[in-house]
PDB file of C-alpha atoms in Angstrom:
ATOM      1  CA  MET A 711       0.000   0.000   0.000  1.00 43.00           C
ATOM      2  CA  ALA A 712       2.954   2.392   0.562  1.00 44.00           C
ATOM      3  CA  GLU A 713       4.367   1.903  -2.939  1.00 45.00           C
ATOM      4  CA  PRO A 714       1.564   3.687  -4.889  1.00 46.00           C
ATOM      5  CA  SER A 715       1.936   6.767  -2.694  1.00 46.00           C
ATOM      6  CA  ALA A 716       5.674   6.892  -3.386  1.00 42.00           C
ATOM      7  CA  ALA A 717       4.985   6.519  -7.073  1.00 42.00           C
ATOM      8  CA  THR A 718       2.456   9.304  -7.019  1.00 43.00           C
ATOM      9  CA  GLN A 719       4.907  11.576  -5.225  1.00 45.00           C
ATOM     10  CA  SER A 720       7.757  11.048  -7.688  1.00 43.00           C
ATOM     11  CA  PRO A 721       6.249  13.105 -10.538  1.00 42.00           C
ATOM     12  CA  SER A 722       5.817  16.111  -8.237  1.00 42.00           C
ATOM     13  CA  VAL A 723       9.408  15.836  -7.101  1.00 40.00           C
ATOM     14  CA  SER A 724      10.688  15.602 -10.653  1.00 42.00           C
ATOM     15  CA  SER A 725       8.496  18.494 -11.763  1.00 41.00           C
ATOM     16  CA  SER A 726       9.732  20.670  -8.914  1.00 41.00           C
ATOM     17  CA  SER A 727      13.341  19.802  -9.690  1.00 41.00           C
ATOM     18  CA  SER A 728      12.806  20.543 -13.384  1.00 41.00           C
ATOM     19  CA  GLY A 729      11.202  23.863 -12.502  1.00 42.00           C
ATOM     20  CA  ALA A 730      14.327  24.859 -10.579  1.00 42.00           C
ATOM     21  CA  GLU A 731      16.498  24.966 -13.669  1.00 42.00           C
ATOM     22  CA  PRO A 732      18.891  27.936 -13.691  1.00 43.00           C
ATOM     23  CA  SER A 733      17.657  30.893 -15.629  1.00 43.00           C
ATOM     24  CA  ALA A 734      19.706  33.009 -17.939  1.00 42.00           C
ATOM     25  CA  PRO A 735      22.098  35.435 -16.298  1.00 43.00           C
ATOM     26  CA  GLY A 736      20.415  38.657 -15.334  1.00 42.00           C
ATOM     27  CA  GLY A 737      16.999  37.041 -15.512  1.00 44.00           C
ATOM     28  CA  GLY A 738      16.507  38.028 -19.132  1.00 44.00           C
ATOM     29  CA  SER A 739      16.550  36.488 -22.539  1.00 42.00           C
ATOM     30  CA  PRO A 740      19.778  35.948 -24.470  1.00 41.00           C
ATOM     31  CA  GLY A 741      21.205  39.173 -25.779  1.00 48.00           C
ATOM     32  CA  SER A 742      19.727  41.241 -22.978  1.00 51.00           C
ATOM     33  CA  CYS A 743      21.692  43.304 -20.460  1.00 55.00           C
ATOM     34  CA  PRO A 744      24.237  41.156 -18.574  1.00 49.00           C
ATOM     35  CA  ALA A 745      23.826  40.400 -14.898  1.00 45.00           C
ATOM     36  CA  LEU A 746      24.617  43.412 -12.758  1.00 44.00           C
ATOM     37  CA  GLY A 747      24.052  44.503  -9.221  1.00 47.00           C
ATOM     38  CA  ALA A 748      20.516  45.408  -8.255  1.00 48.00           C
ATOM     39  CA  LYS A 749      21.464  49.039  -7.575  1.00 49.00           C
ATOM     40  CA  SER A 750      23.313  49.694 -10.826  1.00 51.00           C
ATOM     41  CA  CYS A 751      21.230  47.476 -13.103  1.00 56.00           C
ATOM     42  CA  GLY A 752      18.728  50.201 -13.990  1.00 61.00           C
ATOM     43  CA  SER A 753      21.029  52.830 -15.471  1.00 68.00           C
ATOM     44  CA  SER A 754      23.655  50.341 -16.700  1.00 75.00           C
ATOM     45  CA  CYS A 755      21.102  48.207 -18.529  1.00 84.00           C
ATOM     46  CA  ALA A 756      19.546  51.325 -20.068  1.00 84.00           C
ATOM     47  CA  VAL A 757      22.920  52.442 -21.468  1.00 85.00           C
ATOM     48  CA  HIS A 758      23.711  48.885 -22.584  1.00 85.00           C
ATOM     49  CA  ASP A 759      20.419  48.554 -24.451  1.00 85.00           C
ATOM     50  CA  LEU A 760      20.902  52.011 -25.968  1.00 86.00           C
ATOM     51  CA  ILE A 761      24.329  51.442 -27.518  1.00 88.00           C
ATOM     52  CA  PHE A 762      23.457  47.886 -28.614  1.00 87.00           C
ATOM     53  CA  TRP A 763      20.370  49.152 -30.499  1.00 87.00           C
ATOM     54  CA  ARG A 764      17.914  46.964 -28.567  1.00 88.00           C
ATOM     55  CA  ASP A 765      15.197  49.581 -29.221  1.00 88.00           C
ATOM     56  CA  VAL A 766      15.930  50.925 -32.698  1.00 88.00           C
ATOM     57  CA  LYS A 767      13.559  53.899 -32.427  1.00 91.00           C
ATOM     58  CA  LYS A 768      14.912  55.046 -29.069  1.00 90.00           C
ATOM     59  CA  THR A 769      18.554  54.601 -30.042  1.00 90.00           C
ATOM     60  CA  GLY A 770      17.954  56.270 -33.403  1.00 90.00           C
ATOM     61  CA  PHE A 771      16.355  59.271 -31.704  1.00 91.00           C
ATOM     62  CA  VAL A 772      19.214  59.677 -29.214  1.00 91.00           C
ATOM     63  CA  PHE A 773      21.891  59.098 -31.846  1.00 92.00           C
ATOM     64  CA  GLY A 774      20.302  61.464 -34.367  1.00 91.00           C
ATOM     65  CA  THR A 775      19.655  64.207 -31.813  1.00 90.00           C
ATOM     66  CA  THR A 776      23.161  64.189 -30.379  1.00 91.00           C
ATOM     67  CA  LEU A 777      24.735  63.962 -33.837  1.00 91.00           C
ATOM     68  CA  VAL A 778      22.745  66.957 -35.086  1.00 90.00           C
ATOM     69  CA  MET A 779      23.735  68.841 -31.933  1.00 89.00           C
ATOM     70  CA  LEU A 780      27.435  68.131 -32.469  1.00 90.00           C
ATOM     71  CA  LEU A 781      27.263  69.001 -36.166  1.00 90.00           C
ATOM     72  CA  SER A 782      25.550  72.268 -35.250  1.00 89.00           C
ATOM     73  CA  LEU A 783      28.295  73.050 -32.748  1.00 88.00           C
ATOM     74  CA  ALA A 784      30.866  72.356 -35.457  1.00 87.00           C
ATOM     75  CA  ALA A 785      29.210  74.881 -37.797  1.00 88.00           C
ATOM     76  CA  PHE A 786      28.009  77.521 -35.304  1.00 88.00           C
ATOM     77  CA  SER A 787      29.048  78.899 -31.938  1.00 89.00           C
ATOM     78  CA  VAL A 788      27.775  77.426 -28.681  1.00 88.00           C
ATOM     79  CA  ILE A 789      25.718  80.559 -27.965  1.00 93.00           C
ATOM     80  CA  SER A 790      24.038  80.380 -31.377  1.00 92.00           C
ATOM     81  CA  VAL A 791      23.190  76.687 -31.030  1.00 90.00           C
ATOM     82  CA  ILE A 792      21.721  77.132 -27.532  1.00 92.00           C
ATOM     83  CA  SER A 793      19.752  80.195 -28.663  1.00 94.00           C
ATOM     84  CA  TYR A 794      18.311  78.394 -31.691  1.00 91.00           C
ATOM     85  CA  LEU A 795      17.351  75.378 -29.569  1.00 91.00           C
ATOM     86  CA  ILE A 796      15.570  77.548 -26.998  1.00 94.00           C
ATOM     87  CA  LEU A 797      13.797  79.499 -29.764  1.00 96.00           C
ATOM     88  CA  ALA A 798      12.679  76.253 -31.425  1.00 92.00           C
ATOM     89  CA  LEU A 799      11.353  74.886 -28.133  1.00 94.00           C
ATOM     90  CA  LEU A 800       9.552  78.135 -27.303  1.00 96.00           C
ATOM     91  CA  SER A 801       8.047  78.242 -30.785  1.00 96.00           C
ATOM     92  CA  VAL A 802       6.555  74.782 -30.309  1.00 94.00           C
ATOM     93  CA  THR A 803       5.216  75.385 -26.791  1.00 94.00           C
ATOM     94  CA  ILE A 804       3.842  78.875 -27.507  1.00 95.00           C
ATOM     95  CA  SER A 805       2.179  77.710 -30.736  1.00 94.00           C
ATOM     96  CA  PHE A 806       0.589  74.763 -28.973  1.00 92.00           C
ATOM     97  CA  ARG A 807      -0.556  76.981 -26.079  1.00 91.00           C
ATOM     98  CA  VAL A 808      -2.198  79.492 -28.461  1.00 92.00           C
ATOM     99  CA  TYR A 809      -3.758  76.693 -30.512  1.00 91.00           C
ATOM    100  CA  LYS A 810      -5.325  75.057 -27.461  1.00 88.00           C
ATOM    101  CA  SER A 811      -6.585  78.448 -26.227  1.00 88.00           C
ATOM    102  CA  VAL A 812      -8.281  79.116 -29.568  1.00 89.00           C
ATOM    103  CA  ILE A 813      -9.846  75.640 -29.630  1.00 88.00           C
ATOM    104  CA  GLN A 814     -11.164  76.109 -26.073  1.00 86.00           C
ATOM    105  CA  ALA A 815     -12.602  79.523 -26.973  1.00 85.00           C
ATOM    106  CA  VAL A 816     -14.339  78.173 -30.075  1.00 86.00           C
ATOM    107  CA  GLN A 817     -15.699  75.085 -28.346  1.00 84.00           C
ATOM    108  CA  LYS A 818     -16.375  77.007 -25.107  1.00 81.00           C
ATOM    109  CA  SER A 819     -14.701  74.317 -23.075  1.00 81.00           C
ATOM    110  CA  GLU A 820     -12.803  74.651 -19.834  1.00 79.00           C
ATOM    111  CA  GLU A 821      -9.981  72.178 -20.204  1.00 79.00           C
ATOM    112  CA  GLY A 822      -7.535  74.551 -18.566  1.00 80.00           C
ATOM    113  CA  HIS A 823      -3.846  74.920 -19.283  1.00 83.00           C
ATOM    114  CA  PRO A 824      -2.608  72.332 -21.821  1.00 83.00           C
ATOM    115  CA  PHE A 825       0.638  71.809 -19.863  1.00 86.00           C
ATOM    116  CA  LYS A 826      -0.988  71.653 -16.439  1.00 84.00           C
ATOM    117  CA  ALA A 827      -0.014  68.005 -15.920  1.00 84.00           C
ATOM    118  CA  TYR A 828       3.646  68.896 -16.480  1.00 84.00           C
ATOM    119  CA  LEU A 829       3.477  72.095 -14.437  1.00 84.00           C
ATOM    120  CA  ASP A 830       2.234  70.128 -11.432  1.00 84.00           C
ATOM    121  CA  VAL A 831       5.140  67.666 -11.555  1.00 85.00           C
ATOM    122  CA  ASP A 832       7.462  68.039  -8.580  1.00 84.00           C
ATOM    123  CA  ILE A 833      10.992  68.478  -9.939  1.00 84.00           C
ATOM    124  CA  THR A 834      12.607  69.777  -6.768  1.00 86.00           C
ATOM    125  CA  LEU A 835      15.880  68.100  -5.782  1.00 83.00           C
ATOM    126  CA  SER A 836      15.948  67.010  -2.156  1.00 87.00           C
ATOM    127  CA  SER A 837      19.008  67.662  -0.036  1.00 90.00           C
ATOM    128  CA  GLU A 838      19.487  63.934   0.459  1.00 91.00           C
ATOM    129  CA  ALA A 839      19.539  63.276  -3.282  1.00 88.00           C
ATOM    130  CA  PHE A 840      21.894  66.232  -3.799  1.00 90.00           C
ATOM    131  CA  HIS A 841      24.314  64.903  -1.180  1.00 93.00           C
ATOM    132  CA  ASN A 842      24.176  61.440  -2.754  1.00 92.00           C
ATOM    133  CA  TYR A 843      25.120  62.869  -6.158  1.00 91.00           C
ATOM    134  CA  VAL A 844      27.907  64.951  -4.602  1.00 94.00           C
ATOM    135  CA  ASN A 845      29.301  61.941  -2.706  1.00 94.00           C
ATOM    136  CA  ALA A 846      29.235  59.807  -5.839  1.00 93.00           C
ATOM    137  CA  ALA A 847      31.021  62.560  -7.778  1.00 94.00           C
ATOM    138  CA  MET A 848      33.623  63.009  -5.037  1.00 96.00           C
ATOM    139  CA  VAL A 849      34.578  59.339  -5.264  1.00 95.00           C
ATOM    140  CA  HIS A 850      35.435  59.738  -8.951  1.00 94.00           C
ATOM    141  CA  ILE A 851      37.164  63.096  -8.388  1.00 96.00           C
ATOM    142  CA  ASN A 852      39.393  61.704  -5.634  1.00 96.00           C
ATOM    143  CA  ARG A 853      40.252  58.692  -7.751  1.00 96.00           C
ATOM    144  CA  ALA A 854      41.178  60.954 -10.675  1.00 96.00           C
ATOM    145  CA  LEU A 855      43.341  63.176  -8.443  1.00 96.00           C
ATOM    146  CA  LYS A 856      45.248  60.163  -7.111  1.00 96.00           C
ATOM    147  CA  LEU A 857      45.812  58.913 -10.644  1.00 95.00           C
ATOM    148  CA  ILE A 858      47.063  62.333 -11.808  1.00 95.00           C
ATOM    149  CA  ILE A 859      49.481  62.621  -8.881  1.00 95.00           C
ATOM    150  CA  ARG A 860      50.729  59.071  -9.446  1.00 94.00           C
ATOM    151  CA  LEU A 861      51.384  59.709 -13.149  1.00 93.00           C
ATOM    152  CA  PHE A 862      52.956  63.164 -12.913  1.00 94.00           C
ATOM    153  CA  LEU A 863      55.140  62.323  -9.908  1.00 93.00           C
ATOM    154  CA  VAL A 864      56.314  59.148 -11.698  1.00 90.00           C
ATOM    155  CA  GLU A 865      55.327  56.548  -9.136  1.00 90.00           C
ATOM    156  CA  ASP A 866      55.501  54.004 -11.955  1.00 88.00           C
ATOM    157  CA  LEU A 867      57.933  54.974 -14.714  1.00 87.00           C
ATOM    158  CA  VAL A 868      56.274  52.791 -17.359  1.00 86.00           C
ATOM    159  CA  ASP A 869      52.823  54.286 -16.741  1.00 89.00           C
ATOM    160  CA  SER A 870      54.237  57.819 -16.914  1.00 91.00           C
ATOM    161  CA  LEU A 871      56.017  56.972 -20.155  1.00 91.00           C
ATOM    162  CA  LYS A 872      52.780  55.582 -21.561  1.00 90.00           C
ATOM    163  CA  LEU A 873      51.070  58.886 -20.748  1.00 93.00           C
ATOM    164  CA  ALA A 874      53.910  60.832 -22.383  1.00 94.00           C
ATOM    165  CA  VAL A 875      53.693  58.745 -25.562  1.00 93.00           C
ATOM    166  CA  PHE A 876      49.906  59.073 -25.642  1.00 93.00           C
ATOM    167  CA  MET A 877      50.083  62.873 -25.226  1.00 94.00           C
ATOM    168  CA  TRP A 878      52.733  63.034 -27.961  1.00 94.00           C
ATOM    169  CA  LEU A 879      50.426  61.148 -30.312  1.00 93.00           C
ATOM    170  CA  MET A 880      47.530  63.430 -29.321  1.00 90.00           C
ATOM    171  CA  THR A 881      49.511  66.447 -30.537  1.00 91.00           C
ATOM    172  CA  TYR A 882      49.298  65.001 -34.058  1.00 90.00           C
ATOM    173  CA  VAL A 883      45.613  64.200 -33.594  1.00 86.00           C
ATOM    174  CA  GLY A 884      44.967  67.755 -32.405  1.00 85.00           C
ATOM    175  CA  ALA A 885      46.700  69.135 -35.484  1.00 85.00           C
ATOM    176  CA  VAL A 886      44.194  67.309 -37.703  1.00 85.00           C
ATOM    177  CA  PHE A 887      40.975  67.286 -35.650  1.00 84.00           C
ATOM    178  CA  ASN A 888      39.412  69.778 -33.272  1.00 84.00           C
ATOM    179  CA  GLY A 889      37.444  68.891 -30.146  1.00 85.00           C
ATOM    180  CA  ILE A 890      34.018  68.826 -31.806  1.00 88.00           C
ATOM    181  CA  THR A 891      35.278  66.559 -34.586  1.00 89.00           C
ATOM    182  CA  LEU A 892      36.677  64.142 -31.999  1.00 88.00           C
ATOM    183  CA  LEU A 893      33.324  64.139 -30.176  1.00 91.00           C
ATOM    184  CA  ILE A 894      31.526  63.344 -33.436  1.00 92.00           C
ATOM    185  CA  LEU A 895      33.941  60.482 -34.147  1.00 92.00           C
ATOM    186  CA  ALA A 896      33.540  59.254 -30.551  1.00 91.00           C
ATOM    187  CA  GLU A 897      29.760  59.174 -30.891  1.00 92.00           C
ATOM    188  CA  LEU A 898      29.962  57.285 -34.165  1.00 93.00           C
ATOM    189  CA  LEU A 899      32.260  54.741 -32.517  1.00 93.00           C
ATOM    190  CA  VAL A 900      30.070  54.393 -29.411  1.00 92.00           C
ATOM    191  CA  PHE A 901      26.991  53.616 -31.483  1.00 92.00           C
ATOM    192  CA  SER A 902      28.725  51.365 -34.033  1.00 91.00           C
ATOM    193  CA  VAL A 903      31.595  49.463 -32.356  1.00 91.00           C
ATOM    194  CA  PRO A 904      29.504  47.594 -29.717  1.00 90.00           C
ATOM    195  CA  ILE A 905      27.045  46.194 -32.247  1.00 89.00           C
ATOM    196  CA  VAL A 906      29.886  45.226 -34.610  1.00 90.00           C
ATOM    197  CA  TYR A 907      31.781  43.560 -31.743  1.00 90.00           C
ATOM    198  CA  GLU A 908      28.658  41.645 -30.731  1.00 89.00           C
ATOM    199  CA  LYS A 909      28.334  40.322 -34.275  1.00 88.00           C
ATOM    200  CA  TYR A 910      32.009  39.406 -34.822  1.00 89.00           C
ATOM    201  CA  LYS A 911      33.024  38.732 -31.212  1.00 89.00           C
ATOM    202  CA  THR A 912      35.056  35.564 -31.855  1.00 89.00           C
ATOM    203  CA  GLN A 913      37.251  37.012 -34.607  1.00 90.00           C
ATOM    204  CA  ILE A 914      37.841  40.297 -32.757  1.00 90.00           C
ATOM    205  CA  ASP A 915      38.757  38.537 -29.493  1.00 90.00           C
ATOM    206  CA  HIS A 916      41.284  36.412 -31.363  1.00 89.00           C
ATOM    207  CA  TYR A 917      43.158  39.387 -32.846  1.00 91.00           C
ATOM    208  CA  VAL A 918      42.874  41.441 -29.657  1.00 90.00           C
ATOM    209  CA  GLY A 919      44.432  38.564 -27.720  1.00 90.00           C
ATOM    210  CA  ILE A 920      47.368  38.434 -30.144  1.00 91.00           C
ATOM    211  CA  ALA A 921      47.907  42.196 -29.866  1.00 91.00           C
ATOM    212  CA  ARG A 922      47.654  42.062 -26.058  1.00 90.00           C
ATOM    213  CA  ASP A 923      50.269  39.300 -25.843  1.00 90.00           C
ATOM    214  CA  GLN A 924      52.689  41.198 -28.079  1.00 90.00           C
ATOM    215  CA  THR A 925      52.179  44.429 -26.119  1.00 87.00           C
ATOM    216  CA  LYS A 926      52.714  42.602 -22.833  1.00 87.00           C
ATOM    217  CA  SER A 927      55.974  41.072 -24.073  1.00 87.00           C
ATOM    218  CA  ILE A 928      57.252  44.489 -25.239  1.00 86.00           C
ATOM    219  CA  VAL A 929      56.380  46.106 -21.885  1.00 81.00           C
ATOM    220  CA  GLU A 930      58.150  43.290 -20.028  1.00 82.00           C
ATOM    221  CA  LYS A 931      61.285  43.792 -22.144  1.00 81.00           C
ATOM    222  CA  ILE A 932      61.235  47.534 -21.425  1.00 79.00           C
ATOM    223  CA  GLN A 933      60.735  46.933 -17.704  1.00 74.00           C
ATOM    224  CA  ALA A 934      63.626  44.472 -17.661  1.00 78.00           C
ATOM    225  CA  LYS A 935      65.970  47.086 -19.164  1.00 75.00           C
ATOM    226  CA  LEU A 936      64.968  49.816 -16.684  1.00 70.00           C
ATOM    227  CA  PRO A 937      67.167  49.444 -13.571  1.00 61.00           C
ATOM    228  CA  GLY A 938      64.731  50.930 -11.073  1.00 57.00           C
ATOM    229  CA  ILE A 939      61.867  48.654 -12.056  1.00 55.00           C
ATOM    230  CA  ALA A 940      64.073  45.569 -12.291  1.00 50.00           C
ATOM    231  CA  LYS A 941      65.335  46.207  -8.772  1.00 50.00           C
ATOM    232  CA  LYS A 942      61.781  46.709  -7.475  1.00 52.00           C
ATOM    233  CA  LYS A 943      60.680  43.385  -9.004  1.00 53.00           C
ATOM    234  CA  ALA A 944      63.677  41.593  -7.550  1.00 51.00           C
ATOM    235  CA  GLU A 945      62.745  42.790  -4.061  1.00 53.00           C
TER     236      GLU A 945
END
């Protein structure tokens, strides 16, 4: 009599064990934002989805808007671009406000201000939120200051030499491109390189690994020839 009960219980056990199969990392489908901490997942996943073109309309809007902004800054001054943007925004809001007022007068309706829902939104920044933003910014500022001091006071000779070589190369880049042009190129790379890397990940990783190994061997040879670093490693 005990055997049928055991048999009837076995399917439930197997079903519960099958239902406990591990889900995809991050709790999403393949190709979604990778697993991150609960606190940083919101903003990090939003940026990840944006540059990987998960929502084509949203990414296209952001990419097109920022690109037009940078191209405008390349052709006009900052004051002119900001003035034209504010004038365009005011033209839209004032026109819509006058249009709704005329419609309400003709229809004799009392809908009120067309932007009332937005005017009632509380956009005040609390002191707690302000302090949180300041504390988060101070962490990055302090880290940057330590890095600057370490590089300019030559704590590590190789790192300081890397910075010197990079700055020397940037002098040639600056002779060809200005700051706005570099920002335009950076935006094009940000919105194109991730999706290309996702598509050709295996081939790119292979060549990057080869380049990394060669660079590492060259750095090790340089460090071996520098007496101060060789002595530090020996200790």
